Amino acid sequence: MEKRKIAYSAIQPSGTFTIGNYFGALKNWVKLQDDFDCLFCIANLHAITVPQVAAELRKRTYESYALLLATGINPEESLVYVQSEVPAHSELCWLLNCTTYMGELSRMTQYKDKSQRQGKNIRVGLFDYPVLMAADILLYQANIVPVGEDQKQHVELCRDIAERFNNTYGNTFTLPEPYFGLAGKKINSLQTPTKKMSKSDDNVNSYVSLLDNKDTIIRKFKRAVTDSDNRIIYDRENKPGISNLIEIYSCVTDKDNDQIEKEFEGVGYGDFKLAVGESVANHLEDLQIRYKEFLADKSYLDKMMKQGAETAQSVAYRTLSKARRRLGIIEIKK
Ligand code: ATP
Ligand code: LTN
């Protein structure tokens, strides 16, 4: 039988996952399990590149793991693990730091955005974030990296780092490709619809969390920022708020923009927002029930996390060891 390609992706436990994470990433991950050998990681070491409260990060790591399972990711079929449980990530990050250029990292637009929000004390880790991400991907010799558009630049940098390493020290890493397949939508903020919806946004009204209850979801959609022309037409440039709502409604209903425009012809913004809110709330209902069940079963989560970490460690170690040898780092037999 032909060997399946490897898909690798990760998500930070930096907040409760939003519908942006879901429609842009997680929903695709579930489908990929049919065609690829998949690894999914809770990137808690990435989360600490901006300040976190320890108790909250700990709690959210478990919640994130349970939420991945609730979306339909099967830990018996895919490898689902927590990044910090596999020390090879940090070590390969260091080795790659020594082959990556300052100029390459300075060009990263996510760094420019995030560092602006951090004020004066920007962590070195935030600058180095893409190198740790490259280490994640390369350790598992991944072929494709399913991510949202915002991560494309990071995956391309990962490819450049891998290619240079291979050319300089000998073939070590598989060159990965970003994968947007299937839906791969970018969902924008409900309050600033020209900006990506983000789970670590300070304004809770800017995002819809996968765990928000129906009333909260409807309230957030009612408050969504829109223009005042009162026509439901898709026009990203001139009507970013309404276009974003159309996009969200399309993710939930699988209808295209034309169908949605027709469905809501002559309907006012208030009624449209209510319809979008209700459809999102109904769509998330089953997922929320499954989430509560998984979260209540701590011993199952512990067992799966341990199993995931053990398997990930043995795969990752093989690549790490190869990279060390290529660089001339000795390995004394224990
Ligand atoms: P943070 O705000 O803490 O930086 P985030 O919400 O952007 O986090 P990540 O953990 O960085 O989420 O990303 C997880 C995955 O979700 C990535 O593949 C990313 O591309 C995707 N993603 C995040 N936000 C959106 C969005 N608004 N629309 C589509 N995809 C998204
Ligand atoms: N930066 C990523 C999260 C992430 C990731 C990865 C994604 C960390 N390591 C490896 C793909 C592959 C993000 O999606 N915001």
XYZ file of C-alpha atoms and ligand atoms in Angstrom:
380
model
C 0.000 0.000 0.000
C 1.216 3.503 -0.793
C 2.559 5.377 2.223
C 0.313 8.272 3.231
C 1.692 11.804 3.317
C 2.212 13.493 6.671
C 0.130 16.509 7.744
C 1.269 18.564 10.735
C -0.432 21.464 12.442
C -0.655 23.144 15.829
C -2.760 25.613 17.751
C -1.830 27.794 20.717
C -3.754 27.415 23.991
C -3.772 31.208 24.221
C -7.523 31.561 24.709
C -10.711 29.683 23.968
C -10.794 28.740 20.307
C -12.894 30.994 18.106
C -15.048 30.312 15.078
C -12.064 31.740 13.146
C -9.857 28.903 14.380
C -12.651 26.463 13.678
C -13.593 27.436 10.132
C -10.043 28.462 9.200
C -8.223 25.460 10.626
C -9.807 22.864 12.911
C -12.669 21.859 10.629
C -10.126 21.097 7.904
C -7.955 19.097 10.278
C -10.820 16.707 10.982
C -11.315 16.032 7.267
C -7.594 15.557 6.622
C -7.579 12.495 8.850
C -9.143 10.523 5.967
C -6.220 11.071 3.600
C -3.097 11.855 5.637
C -1.153 10.631 8.638
C -1.900 13.553 10.924
C -0.153 15.124 13.888
C -1.849 17.880 15.878
C -0.056 19.765 18.596
C -1.131 22.095 21.407
C 1.584 24.734 21.065
C 1.930 25.873 24.678
C 5.559 26.964 24.158
C 4.343 29.323 21.449
C 1.678 30.660 23.785
C 4.303 31.937 26.253
C 5.872 34.220 23.630
C 3.407 36.773 25.032
C 2.658 37.053 28.786
C 0.355 34.351 30.201
C -1.033 33.663 33.665
C 0.371 30.238 34.700
C -2.833 28.803 36.197
C -4.835 29.863 33.167
C -2.352 28.461 30.676
C -2.381 25.136 32.520
C -6.180 24.999 32.476
C -6.415 26.066 28.841
C -3.949 23.391 27.768
C -6.385 20.729 28.961
C -9.369 22.597 27.578
C -7.691 22.959 24.192
C -6.912 19.261 24.061
C -10.552 18.422 24.924
C -11.777 20.898 22.329
C -9.656 19.297 19.597
C -11.207 15.932 20.399
C -14.683 17.506 20.475
C -14.249 18.837 16.924
C -13.811 15.251 15.748
C -10.057 14.696 15.877
C -9.517 11.085 16.855
C -6.468 10.565 19.100
C -6.376 6.846 18.259
C -5.981 7.676 14.592
C -3.981 10.927 14.684
C -1.150 11.916 16.990
C -2.462 14.616 19.331
C 0.015 15.909 21.891
C 1.240 18.865 23.938
C 4.369 20.564 22.570
C 6.214 20.977 25.892
C 6.012 17.208 26.490
C 8.482 16.709 23.637
C 11.737 18.513 24.540
C 13.112 17.900 21.037
C 11.073 20.928 19.887
C 13.068 23.319 22.044
C 16.362 21.728 21.153
C 15.817 21.695 17.393
C 14.653 25.306 17.706
C 18.090 26.161 19.124
C 19.928 24.291 16.380
C 17.837 26.097 13.754
C 18.384 29.450 15.496
C 22.012 28.998 14.609
C 21.198 28.730 10.908
C 18.441 31.379 10.643
C 19.105 35.034 9.814
C 17.886 38.073 11.774
C 16.753 39.589 8.472
C 14.497 36.628 7.754
C 12.710 36.948 11.093
C 12.462 40.747 10.869
C 10.319 40.387 7.764
C 7.583 38.359 9.461
C 4.320 40.309 9.446
C 2.895 38.459 12.461
C 5.901 39.610 14.492
C 5.380 43.184 13.336
C 1.685 43.058 14.362
C 2.142 41.252 17.659
C 5.215 43.183 18.813
C 3.381 46.462 18.252
C 0.733 45.318 20.708
C 3.371 44.417 23.338
C 4.653 47.941 23.951
C 8.281 48.269 25.069
C 9.145 44.860 26.503
C 8.971 42.533 23.549
C 10.205 39.021 24.336
C 13.020 37.444 22.315
C 10.687 34.416 22.100
C 8.160 36.409 20.095
C 10.836 37.247 17.541
C 11.965 33.620 17.491
C 8.411 32.219 17.245
C 8.741 31.170 13.564
C 11.912 29.158 14.273
C 10.159 27.130 16.979
C 7.328 26.630 14.496
C 9.832 25.416 11.892
C 11.235 22.969 14.453
C 7.717 21.641 15.138
C 7.099 20.924 11.490
C 10.549 19.594 10.524
C 10.858 17.159 13.439
C 8.044 15.078 11.965
C 9.151 15.327 8.305
C 5.753 16.779 7.470
C 4.715 17.117 3.828
C 1.829 19.505 4.321
C 0.965 22.073 6.963
C -2.753 22.925 7.092
C -3.023 26.487 8.393
C -4.969 29.684 7.790
C -3.649 32.296 5.325
C -2.045 34.248 8.177
C 0.536 31.464 8.697
C 1.658 31.125 5.075
C 4.734 33.303 5.565
C 5.859 31.181 8.530
C 5.562 27.945 6.569
C 7.497 29.464 3.682
C 10.247 30.519 6.087
C 10.283 26.983 7.493
C 10.855 25.714 3.971
C 13.728 28.154 3.436
C 15.364 27.155 6.729
C 15.033 23.456 5.881
C 16.369 23.894 2.377
C 19.413 25.824 3.552
C 20.131 23.268 6.273
C 19.860 20.411 3.766
C 22.154 22.169 1.281
C 24.741 23.071 3.908
C 24.827 19.953 6.084
C 23.257 17.201 3.957
C 19.712 16.026 3.453
C 17.957 16.045 6.834
C 14.477 17.551 6.536
C 11.470 17.095 4.261
C 10.414 20.397 2.675
C 6.846 21.150 3.785
C 4.125 23.012 1.951
C 1.359 25.176 3.376
C -2.060 23.679 2.753
C -5.222 25.725 2.681
C -7.424 23.083 0.977
C -11.104 22.584 1.677
C -12.718 25.634 3.325
C -9.609 27.477 4.566
C -11.476 30.731 5.187
C -10.241 33.791 6.990
C -12.792 35.042 9.490
C -12.431 38.641 10.592
C -13.140 40.414 13.869
C -16.771 41.358 14.544
C -15.649 44.732 15.881
C -12.860 45.607 13.416
C -13.876 43.629 10.340
C -10.699 44.459 8.432
C -8.647 42.563 11.030
C -8.447 38.805 11.666
C -10.638 37.390 14.439
C -8.239 36.408 17.208
C -8.778 34.487 20.453
C -6.345 36.712 22.338
C -8.112 39.950 21.395
C -8.821 42.113 24.478
C -12.329 42.871 23.277
C -14.515 39.782 23.868
C -17.134 41.164 21.484
C -14.670 40.917 18.615
C -14.740 37.118 18.555
C -17.162 34.244 18.988
C -15.708 31.482 21.094
C -16.621 27.870 20.348
C -17.928 27.649 23.913
C -20.104 30.786 23.968
C -23.745 30.021 24.745
C -26.551 30.818 22.334
C -27.535 34.150 23.936
C -23.940 35.379 23.969
C -23.424 34.371 20.355
C -26.574 36.179 19.226
C -25.664 39.260 21.281
C -22.176 39.386 19.758
C -23.561 39.160 16.223
C -26.158 41.852 16.974
C -23.308 44.145 18.015
C -21.162 43.337 14.991
C -19.850 46.466 13.285
C -21.366 47.046 9.828
C -21.908 49.956 7.422
C -25.204 51.803 7.226
C -26.271 51.101 3.677
C -28.584 48.270 4.757
C -28.034 46.005 1.732
C -26.692 42.487 2.154
C -24.078 42.349 -0.573
C -20.629 40.771 -0.557
C -17.969 43.456 -1.086
C -14.866 42.876 1.040
C -13.407 46.276 0.300
C -16.361 48.599 0.784
C -18.529 46.494 3.100
C -16.065 44.479 5.243
C -18.501 43.936 8.149
C -21.393 42.552 6.081
C -18.986 40.550 3.885
C -17.487 38.950 6.977
C -20.951 37.963 8.218
C -21.782 36.525 4.784
C -18.544 34.567 4.927
C -19.370 33.169 8.379
C -22.912 32.263 7.281
C -21.435 30.532 4.248
C -19.103 28.431 6.448
C -22.044 27.264 8.537
C -24.553 26.620 5.747
C -22.198 25.690 2.853
C -24.115 28.187 0.680
C -22.150 30.462 -1.648
C -22.220 34.263 -1.573
C -24.723 34.598 -4.440
C -27.177 32.250 -2.757
C -26.849 34.180 0.497
C -27.362 37.566 -1.177
C -30.559 36.204 -2.771
C -31.775 34.657 0.477
C -31.498 37.992 2.274
C -32.600 40.343 -0.486
C -34.666 43.133 1.064
C -33.936 41.905 4.615
C -32.559 44.453 7.131
C -29.220 44.134 8.944
C -30.884 43.372 12.288
C -32.673 40.288 10.960
C -29.627 39.161 9.002
C -27.400 39.374 12.083
C -29.956 37.367 14.057
C -30.060 34.688 11.350
C -26.261 34.412 11.302
C -26.105 34.275 15.120
C -28.732 31.551 15.334
C -27.152 29.433 12.622
C -23.723 29.640 14.310
C -25.185 28.783 17.736
C -27.053 25.755 16.330
C -23.958 24.630 14.444
C -21.869 24.608 17.647
C -24.392 22.844 19.854
C -23.176 19.237 19.379
C -19.539 20.230 19.618
C -20.198 21.920 22.973
C -21.894 18.803 24.361
C -18.969 16.594 23.288
C -16.494 19.091 24.751
C -18.124 18.923 28.183
C -18.004 15.132 28.110
C -14.304 15.028 27.228
C -13.360 17.671 29.766
C -15.170 15.795 32.521
C -13.102 12.663 31.792
C -9.712 13.833 33.023
C -8.228 10.338 33.195
C -9.026 9.743 29.514
C -7.425 13.081 28.593
C -4.326 12.252 30.676
C -4.059 8.842 29.062
C -4.331 10.240 25.527
C -1.900 13.076 26.253
C 0.659 10.618 27.623
C 0.250 8.218 24.730
C 0.515 11.095 22.224
C 3.643 12.494 23.878
C 5.402 9.116 23.936
C 4.838 8.416 20.270
C 5.700 11.998 19.286
C 8.915 11.822 21.306
C 10.205 8.758 19.545
C 9.466 10.157 16.068
C 10.906 13.577 16.924
C 14.039 12.160 18.479
C 15.022 10.386 15.258
C 15.088 13.675 13.339
C 16.733 15.593 16.170
C 19.504 13.040 16.408
C 20.121 13.259 12.658
C 20.292 17.079 12.812
C 22.705 16.947 15.757
C 25.016 14.552 13.921
C 24.958 16.665 10.758
C 26.051 19.689 12.808
C 28.811 17.821 14.641
C 27.069 17.739 18.027
C 28.335 14.609 19.793
C 25.949 12.054 21.279
C 27.543 10.023 24.060
C 25.984 6.556 24.341
C 24.260 6.167 27.731
P -3.582 34.308 18.873
O -4.636 35.349 18.684
O -3.427 33.874 20.282
O -2.306 34.641 18.196
P -5.033 32.817 16.916
O -6.472 32.942 17.284
O -4.546 33.606 15.759
O -4.115 33.039 18.172
P -3.532 30.408 16.518
O -3.408 29.467 17.628
O -2.369 31.297 16.273
O -4.824 31.294 16.670
O -3.880 29.681 15.160
C -4.464 28.419 15.023
C -4.942 28.200 13.607
O -6.151 28.946 13.387
C -3.985 28.667 12.523
O -3.962 27.709 11.488
C -4.552 29.952 12.027
O -4.223 30.189 10.677
C -6.031 29.708 12.197
N -6.752 30.947 12.428
C -6.619 31.758 13.496
N -7.456 32.793 13.416
C -8.145 32.652 12.246
C -9.164 33.401 11.593
N -9.636 34.500 12.113
N -9.647 32.950 10.419
C -9.159 31.805 9.882
N -8.207 31.050 10.444
C -7.694 31.446 11.611
N 1.774 29.741 14.723
C 0.773 28.776 14.473
C 0.664 27.725 15.524
C 1.726 26.759 15.263
C 1.833 25.907 14.110
C 3.024 25.157 14.329
C 1.062 25.717 12.972
C 2.773 26.488 16.055
N 3.555 25.526 15.512
C 3.437 24.213 13.379
C 1.491 24.776 12.036
C 2.662 24.049 12.240
C -0.539 29.377 14.232
O -1.284 28.714 13.634
N -0.823 30.542 14.662
